[in-house]
């Protein structure tokens, strides 16, 4: 074999292996989501923000480094109709600026720095585009959509343009009319409705292609949650607040929440929850 052919073959193998490695993490997560309900998936609330500003580039990269399963990001719209990643209606709490997002253009928003523990950082509010570019091929994305119903088609088009439909989980609260709207846009896209009662769960289950429901523990019961999971539908619950606090205070929170029949947990402590689940053989 000539040296030139050998070099070409080596280059091809390296390229193929690199592409395979890039795809394998997402393929693994999709397989876990669809085929392994016995494994609990971990959602990092507002990305991994223990060390970095919430919803920031650094927090997204940290979530990827930790190999969380799902990253939650909050999507809103600026005055000039640009989709950005921000939890609050104002930029007051999270940046060194002031004002309501709806009154600020993207250019104005980008002037300010995100805060961490009350101190200014070099991190900026991200656009939806920027966040997707970082997360592509890496994790499933809980898109907590706060931008208004009229913008959801725009968000979907952006996702489709980037070829990220498989990663997107559209969190729509109890705006159940969006279940049909998103299903019409793409019957394969996963919509993440929230139920505030058992009646809400039953209503959600009347819609087609339901794969995932967020529930509140205020109406939780072992019997029906187990039945829902046996239908192949994932149930998500929050460790945020009660269970995260219990884990911080006395190390009992994760033990208590994993005794419930849910198989996605959203938390402010993704690294700690991942370690706990792995030790209990509840996560690969």
CSV table of C-alpha atoms in Angstrom, one decimal:
chain,number,residue,atom,x,y,z
A,1,UNK,CA,0.0,0.0,0.0
A,2,UNK,CA,1.4,3.4,-1.0
A,3,UNK,CA,2.1,6.0,1.6
A,4,UNK,CA,-0.4,8.4,0.0
A,5,UNK,CA,-3.2,5.8,0.2
A,6,UNK,CA,-2.3,5.0,3.8
A,7,UNK,CA,-2.4,8.7,4.8
A,8,UNK,CA,-5.8,9.0,3.1
A,9,UNK,CA,-7.2,6.0,4.9
A,10,UNK,CA,-5.9,7.2,8.3
A,11,UNK,CA,-7.5,10.6,7.7
A,12,UNK,CA,-10.8,9.0,6.8
A,13,UNK,CA,-10.8,6.8,9.9
A,14,UNK,CA,-10.0,9.8,12.1
A,15,UNK,CA,-12.8,11.8,10.5
A,16,UNK,CA,-15.3,8.8,10.8
A,17,UNK,CA,-14.3,8.2,14.5
A,18,UNK,CA,-14.7,11.9,15.2
A,19,UNK,CA,-18.1,12.1,13.7
A,20,UNK,CA,-19.2,8.9,15.5
A,21,UNK,CA,-18.0,10.3,18.8
A,22,UNK,CA,-19.9,13.5,18.2
A,23,UNK,CA,-23.1,11.6,17.5
A,24,UNK,CA,-22.7,8.9,20.1
A,25,UNK,CA,-23.6,11.0,23.2
A,26,UNK,CA,-26.9,12.2,21.8
A,27,UNK,CA,-27.7,8.7,20.4
A,28,UNK,CA,-27.0,7.3,23.9
A,29,UNK,CA,-29.3,9.8,25.5
A,30,UNK,CA,-32.1,9.2,23.0
A,31,UNK,CA,-31.9,5.5,23.6
A,32,UNK,CA,-32.0,6.1,27.4
A,33,UNK,CA,-35.0,8.3,27.1
A,34,UNK,CA,-37.0,6.0,24.8
A,35,UNK,CA,-35.9,2.5,26.0
A,36,UNK,CA,-34.8,2.6,29.6
A,37,UNK,CA,-37.5,4.0,31.9
A,38,UNK,CA,-35.8,2.2,34.8
A,39,UNK,CA,-33.0,4.9,34.6
A,40,UNK,CA,-33.7,8.3,36.1
A,41,UNK,CA,-32.6,11.2,33.9
A,42,UNK,CA,-31.2,14.4,35.4
A,43,UNK,CA,-32.2,17.8,34.3
A,44,UNK,CA,-29.9,20.7,35.2
A,45,UNK,CA,-32.1,23.6,36.2
A,46,UNK,CA,-31.1,26.8,34.3
A,47,UNK,CA,-28.0,24.8,33.3
A,48,UNK,CA,-25.3,23.9,35.8
A,49,UNK,CA,-25.3,27.1,37.8
A,50,UNK,CA,-23.5,26.2,41.0
A,51,UNK,CA,-20.2,27.7,39.7
A,52,UNK,CA,-21.4,30.0,37.0
A,53,UNK,CA,-24.3,32.4,36.2
A,54,UNK,CA,-27.6,30.7,35.5
A,55,UNK,CA,-28.4,30.1,31.8
A,56,UNK,CA,-24.9,31.3,30.8
A,57,UNK,CA,-22.5,29.9,28.3
A,58,UNK,CA,-20.2,28.7,31.1
A,59,UNK,CA,-23.1,27.0,32.9
A,60,UNK,CA,-24.1,25.2,29.7
A,61,UNK,CA,-20.6,24.0,29.1
A,62,UNK,CA,-20.4,22.9,32.7
A,63,UNK,CA,-23.6,20.8,32.3
A,64,UNK,CA,-22.0,19.2,29.2
A,65,UNK,CA,-18.8,18.5,31.1
A,66,UNK,CA,-20.9,16.8,33.9
A,67,UNK,CA,-22.7,14.8,31.3
A,68,UNK,CA,-26.2,15.7,32.5
A,69,UNK,CA,-29.0,14.2,30.5
A,70,UNK,CA,-31.1,17.3,30.0
A,71,UNK,CA,-30.4,21.0,30.3
A,72,UNK,CA,-33.2,23.4,31.1
A,73,UNK,CA,-33.1,26.9,29.5
A,74,UNK,CA,-35.6,29.7,29.8
A,75,UNK,CA,-36.6,31.4,26.5
A,76,UNK,CA,-37.9,35.0,26.3
A,77,UNK,CA,-38.1,37.7,23.6
A,78,UNK,CA,-36.5,41.1,23.5
A,79,UNK,CA,-38.1,44.4,22.3
A,80,UNK,CA,-36.8,43.7,18.8
A,81,UNK,CA,-38.2,40.2,18.8
A,82,UNK,CA,-35.0,38.3,19.4
A,83,UNK,CA,-35.2,35.1,21.4
A,84,UNK,CA,-32.8,35.1,24.4
A,85,UNK,CA,-32.1,32.9,27.4
A,86,UNK,CA,-33.4,34.6,30.5
A,87,UNK,CA,-35.6,33.3,33.4
A,88,UNK,CA,-37.0,36.6,34.7
A,89,UNK,CA,-39.1,39.3,33.0
A,90,UNK,CA,-36.4,41.8,33.9
A,91,UNK,CA,-32.6,41.7,33.7
A,92,UNK,CA,-32.3,43.2,37.2
A,93,UNK,CA,-31.6,40.1,39.3
A,94,UNK,CA,-29.2,38.4,36.9
A,95,UNK,CA,-27.2,41.2,35.3
A,96,UNK,CA,-25.5,44.5,36.2
A,97,UNK,CA,-28.3,46.3,34.3
A,98,UNK,CA,-31.9,47.2,34.9
A,99,UNK,CA,-35.1,47.0,32.9
A,100,UNK,CA,-37.8,44.8,31.5
A,101,UNK,CA,-36.6,42.6,28.7
A,102,UNK,CA,-39.6,43.5,26.6
A,103,UNK,CA,-38.4,47.1,26.6
A,104,UNK,CA,-34.8,46.3,25.6
A,105,UNK,CA,-33.3,45.4,22.3
A,106,UNK,CA,-30.8,42.6,21.9
A,107,UNK,CA,-28.0,45.2,21.5
A,108,UNK,CA,-29.0,46.8,24.7
A,109,UNK,CA,-29.2,43.5,26.6
A,110,UNK,CA,-25.7,42.5,25.4
A,111,UNK,CA,-24.2,45.6,27.0
A,112,UNK,CA,-24.7,44.1,30.4
A,113,UNK,CA,-22.8,41.3,32.2
A,114,UNK,CA,-24.4,38.4,34.0
A,115,UNK,CA,-23.9,38.2,37.8
A,116,UNK,CA,-22.7,35.4,40.0
A,117,UNK,CA,-23.2,35.6,43.7
A,118,UNK,CA,-23.9,39.3,43.2
A,119,UNK,CA,-20.7,40.0,41.3
A,120,UNK,CA,-20.3,40.9,37.7
A,121,UNK,CA,-18.7,38.3,35.4
A,122,UNK,CA,-17.6,38.2,31.7
A,123,UNK,CA,-20.7,36.2,30.8
A,124,UNK,CA,-23.5,37.7,28.7
A,125,UNK,CA,-27.2,36.8,28.2
A,126,UNK,CA,-27.2,34.3,25.3
A,127,UNK,CA,-29.4,34.3,22.3
A,128,UNK,CA,-31.4,31.2,21.6
A,129,UNK,CA,-29.2,30.6,18.6
A,130,UNK,CA,-26.0,30.8,20.7
A,131,UNK,CA,-27.4,28.4,23.3
A,132,UNK,CA,-28.4,25.9,20.7
A,133,UNK,CA,-25.0,26.0,19.0
A,134,UNK,CA,-23.3,25.1,22.3
A,135,UNK,CA,-25.7,22.3,23.1
A,136,UNK,CA,-25.9,20.7,19.7
A,137,UNK,CA,-25.2,17.0,19.8
A,138,UNK,CA,-24.5,17.1,23.5
A,139,UNK,CA,-27.7,16.9,25.6
A,140,UNK,CA,-31.5,16.9,25.5
A,141,UNK,CA,-32.8,20.4,25.9
A,142,UNK,CA,-35.7,21.4,28.2
A,143,UNK,CA,-36.9,24.5,26.4
A,144,UNK,CA,-38.9,26.4,29.1
A,145,UNK,CA,-40.8,28.6,26.7
A,146,UNK,CA,-41.7,32.0,28.2
A,147,UNK,CA,-41.6,33.9,24.9
A,148,UNK,CA,-45.3,33.7,24.2
A,149,UNK,CA,-47.3,31.4,22.1
A,150,UNK,CA,-46.8,33.4,18.9
A,151,UNK,CA,-43.0,32.8,19.0
A,152,UNK,CA,-43.1,29.0,19.4
A,153,UNK,CA,-43.2,28.4,15.6
A,154,UNK,CA,-40.2,30.7,15.2
A,155,UNK,CA,-38.3,28.7,17.9
A,156,UNK,CA,-39.1,25.4,16.2
A,157,UNK,CA,-37.9,26.7,12.8
A,158,UNK,CA,-34.6,27.7,14.4
A,159,UNK,CA,-34.3,24.2,15.9
A,160,UNK,CA,-35.2,22.6,12.6
A,161,UNK,CA,-32.7,24.7,10.7
A,162,UNK,CA,-29.9,23.5,13.0
A,163,UNK,CA,-31.1,19.9,12.7
A,164,UNK,CA,-31.7,19.6,16.4
A,165,UNK,CA,-35.3,18.3,16.4
A,166,UNK,CA,-34.4,15.2,18.3
A,167,UNK,CA,-32.8,17.2,21.1
A,168,UNK,CA,-35.7,19.5,21.7
A,169,UNK,CA,-38.2,19.0,24.6
A,170,UNK,CA,-40.8,21.9,24.5
A,171,UNK,CA,-41.9,22.7,28.0
A,172,UNK,CA,-45.4,24.3,27.6
A,173,UNK,CA,-46.8,24.3,31.2
A,174,UNK,CA,-50.6,23.9,31.0
A,175,UNK,CA,-51.0,25.6,27.7
A,176,UNK,CA,-52.3,22.4,26.3
A,177,UNK,CA,-53.5,24.0,23.0
A,178,UNK,CA,-49.8,24.1,22.1
A,179,UNK,CA,-49.6,20.3,22.2
A,180,UNK,CA,-51.7,20.2,19.0
A,181,UNK,CA,-49.9,23.1,17.5
A,182,UNK,CA,-46.4,21.6,17.9
A,183,UNK,CA,-47.7,18.2,16.8
A,184,UNK,CA,-48.8,19.8,13.6
A,185,UNK,CA,-45.4,21.4,13.1
A,186,UNK,CA,-43.7,18.1,13.7
A,187,UNK,CA,-45.4,14.9,15.1
A,188,UNK,CA,-42.0,13.6,16.2
A,189,UNK,CA,-41.1,16.6,18.4
A,190,UNK,CA,-41.4,15.9,22.1
A,191,UNK,CA,-43.7,18.3,24.0
A,192,UNK,CA,-43.4,18.6,27.7
A,193,UNK,CA,-46.7,19.6,29.3
A,194,UNK,CA,-47.2,20.2,33.1
A,195,UNK,CA,-50.0,18.7,35.1
A,196,UNK,CA,-51.3,20.3,38.2
A,197,UNK,CA,-53.9,17.6,39.0
A,198,UNK,CA,-54.8,14.0,38.2
A,199,UNK,CA,-57.5,15.5,35.8
A,200,UNK,CA,-54.8,17.3,34.0
A,201,UNK,CA,-52.8,14.1,33.5
A,202,UNK,CA,-55.9,12.4,32.1
A,203,UNK,CA,-56.5,15.3,29.7
A,204,UNK,CA,-52.9,15.3,28.5
A,205,UNK,CA,-53.1,11.6,27.8
A,206,UNK,CA,-55.9,12.3,25.3
A,207,UNK,CA,-53.5,14.1,23.0
A,208,UNK,CA,-51.4,12.1,20.4
A,209,UNK,CA,-47.7,11.4,20.8
A,210,UNK,CA,-47.4,12.2,24.5
A,211,UNK,CA,-44.0,10.9,25.7
A,212,UNK,CA,-43.4,13.1,28.8
A,213,UNK,CA,-45.4,14.8,31.5
A,214,UNK,CA,-44.3,17.1,34.4
A,215,UNK,CA,-46.2,16.4,37.6
A,216,UNK,CA,-46.5,18.1,40.9
A,217,UNK,CA,-46.1,16.1,44.1
A,218,UNK,CA,-49.1,17.8,45.6
A,219,UNK,CA,-51.3,15.2,43.9
A,220,UNK,CA,-48.8,12.4,43.5
A,221,UNK,CA,-50.0,8.8,44.0
A,222,UNK,CA,-47.9,5.6,43.6
A,223,UNK,CA,-50.6,3.7,41.8
A,224,UNK,CA,-51.4,5.9,38.9
A,225,UNK,CA,-47.9,7.2,38.3
A,226,UNK,CA,-46.6,3.6,38.0
A,227,UNK,CA,-49.4,2.9,35.5
A,228,UNK,CA,-48.4,6.0,33.4
A,229,UNK,CA,-44.7,5.0,33.3
A,230,UNK,CA,-45.8,1.4,32.3
A,231,UNK,CA,-47.4,3.0,29.2
A,232,UNK,CA,-44.0,4.2,28.1
A,233,UNK,CA,-44.5,7.8,29.2
A,234,UNK,CA,-41.8,9.5,31.3
A,235,UNK,CA,-42.8,11.4,34.4
A,236,UNK,CA,-40.7,14.4,35.6
A,237,UNK,CA,-40.7,15.9,39.0
A,238,UNK,CA,-38.8,18.7,40.7
A,239,UNK,CA,-36.2,18.3,43.4
A,240,UNK,CA,-36.1,22.1,43.3
A,241,UNK,CA,-37.0,23.5,46.7
A,242,UNK,CA,-38.0,20.7,49.1
A,243,UNK,CA,-35.9,17.8,48.0
A,244,UNK,CA,-32.8,19.8,47.1
A,245,UNK,CA,-33.0,21.6,50.5
A,246,UNK,CA,-33.3,18.3,52.3
A,247,UNK,CA,-30.3,17.0,50.5
A,248,UNK,CA,-28.3,20.1,51.5
A,249,UNK,CA,-29.5,20.0,55.1
A,250,UNK,CA,-29.2,16.3,56.0
A,251,UNK,CA,-28.6,14.2,52.9
A,252,UNK,CA,-32.1,12.7,52.7
A,253,UNK,CA,-33.6,14.6,49.8
A,254,UNK,CA,-32.4,12.4,46.9
A,255,UNK,CA,-33.3,9.2,48.8
A,256,UNK,CA,-36.9,10.5,49.3
A,257,UNK,CA,-37.5,11.7,45.8
A,258,UNK,CA,-36.1,8.6,44.1
A,259,UNK,CA,-38.7,6.4,46.0
A,260,UNK,CA,-41.4,8.0,43.9
A,261,UNK,CA,-42.4,6.7,40.5
A,262,UNK,CA,-40.8,9.4,38.4
A,263,UNK,CA,-37.9,9.0,36.0
A,264,UNK,CA,-36.8,12.5,35.3
A,265,UNK,CA,-35.6,14.8,38.1
A,266,UNK,CA,-34.9,18.5,37.8
A,267,UNK,CA,-32.4,19.8,40.3
A,268,UNK,CA,-30.1,22.7,41.2
A,269,UNK,CA,-27.5,20.1,42.1
A,270,UNK,CA,-27.0,18.0,39.0
A,271,UNK,CA,-23.5,16.8,39.8
A,272,UNK,CA,-24.5,15.5,43.3
A,273,UNK,CA,-27.7,13.9,41.9
A,274,UNK,CA,-25.8,12.1,39.1
A,275,UNK,CA,-23.3,10.7,41.6
A,276,UNK,CA,-26.1,9.5,43.9
A,277,UNK,CA,-28.1,7.9,41.1
A,278,UNK,CA,-25.0,6.1,39.7
A,279,UNK,CA,-24.2,4.6,43.2
A,280,UNK,CA,-27.8,3.3,43.3
A,281,UNK,CA,-27.6,1.9,39.8
A,282,UNK,CA,-30.4,4.2,38.7
A,283,UNK,CA,-28.3,6.0,36.1
A,284,UNK,CA,-25.6,4.8,33.6
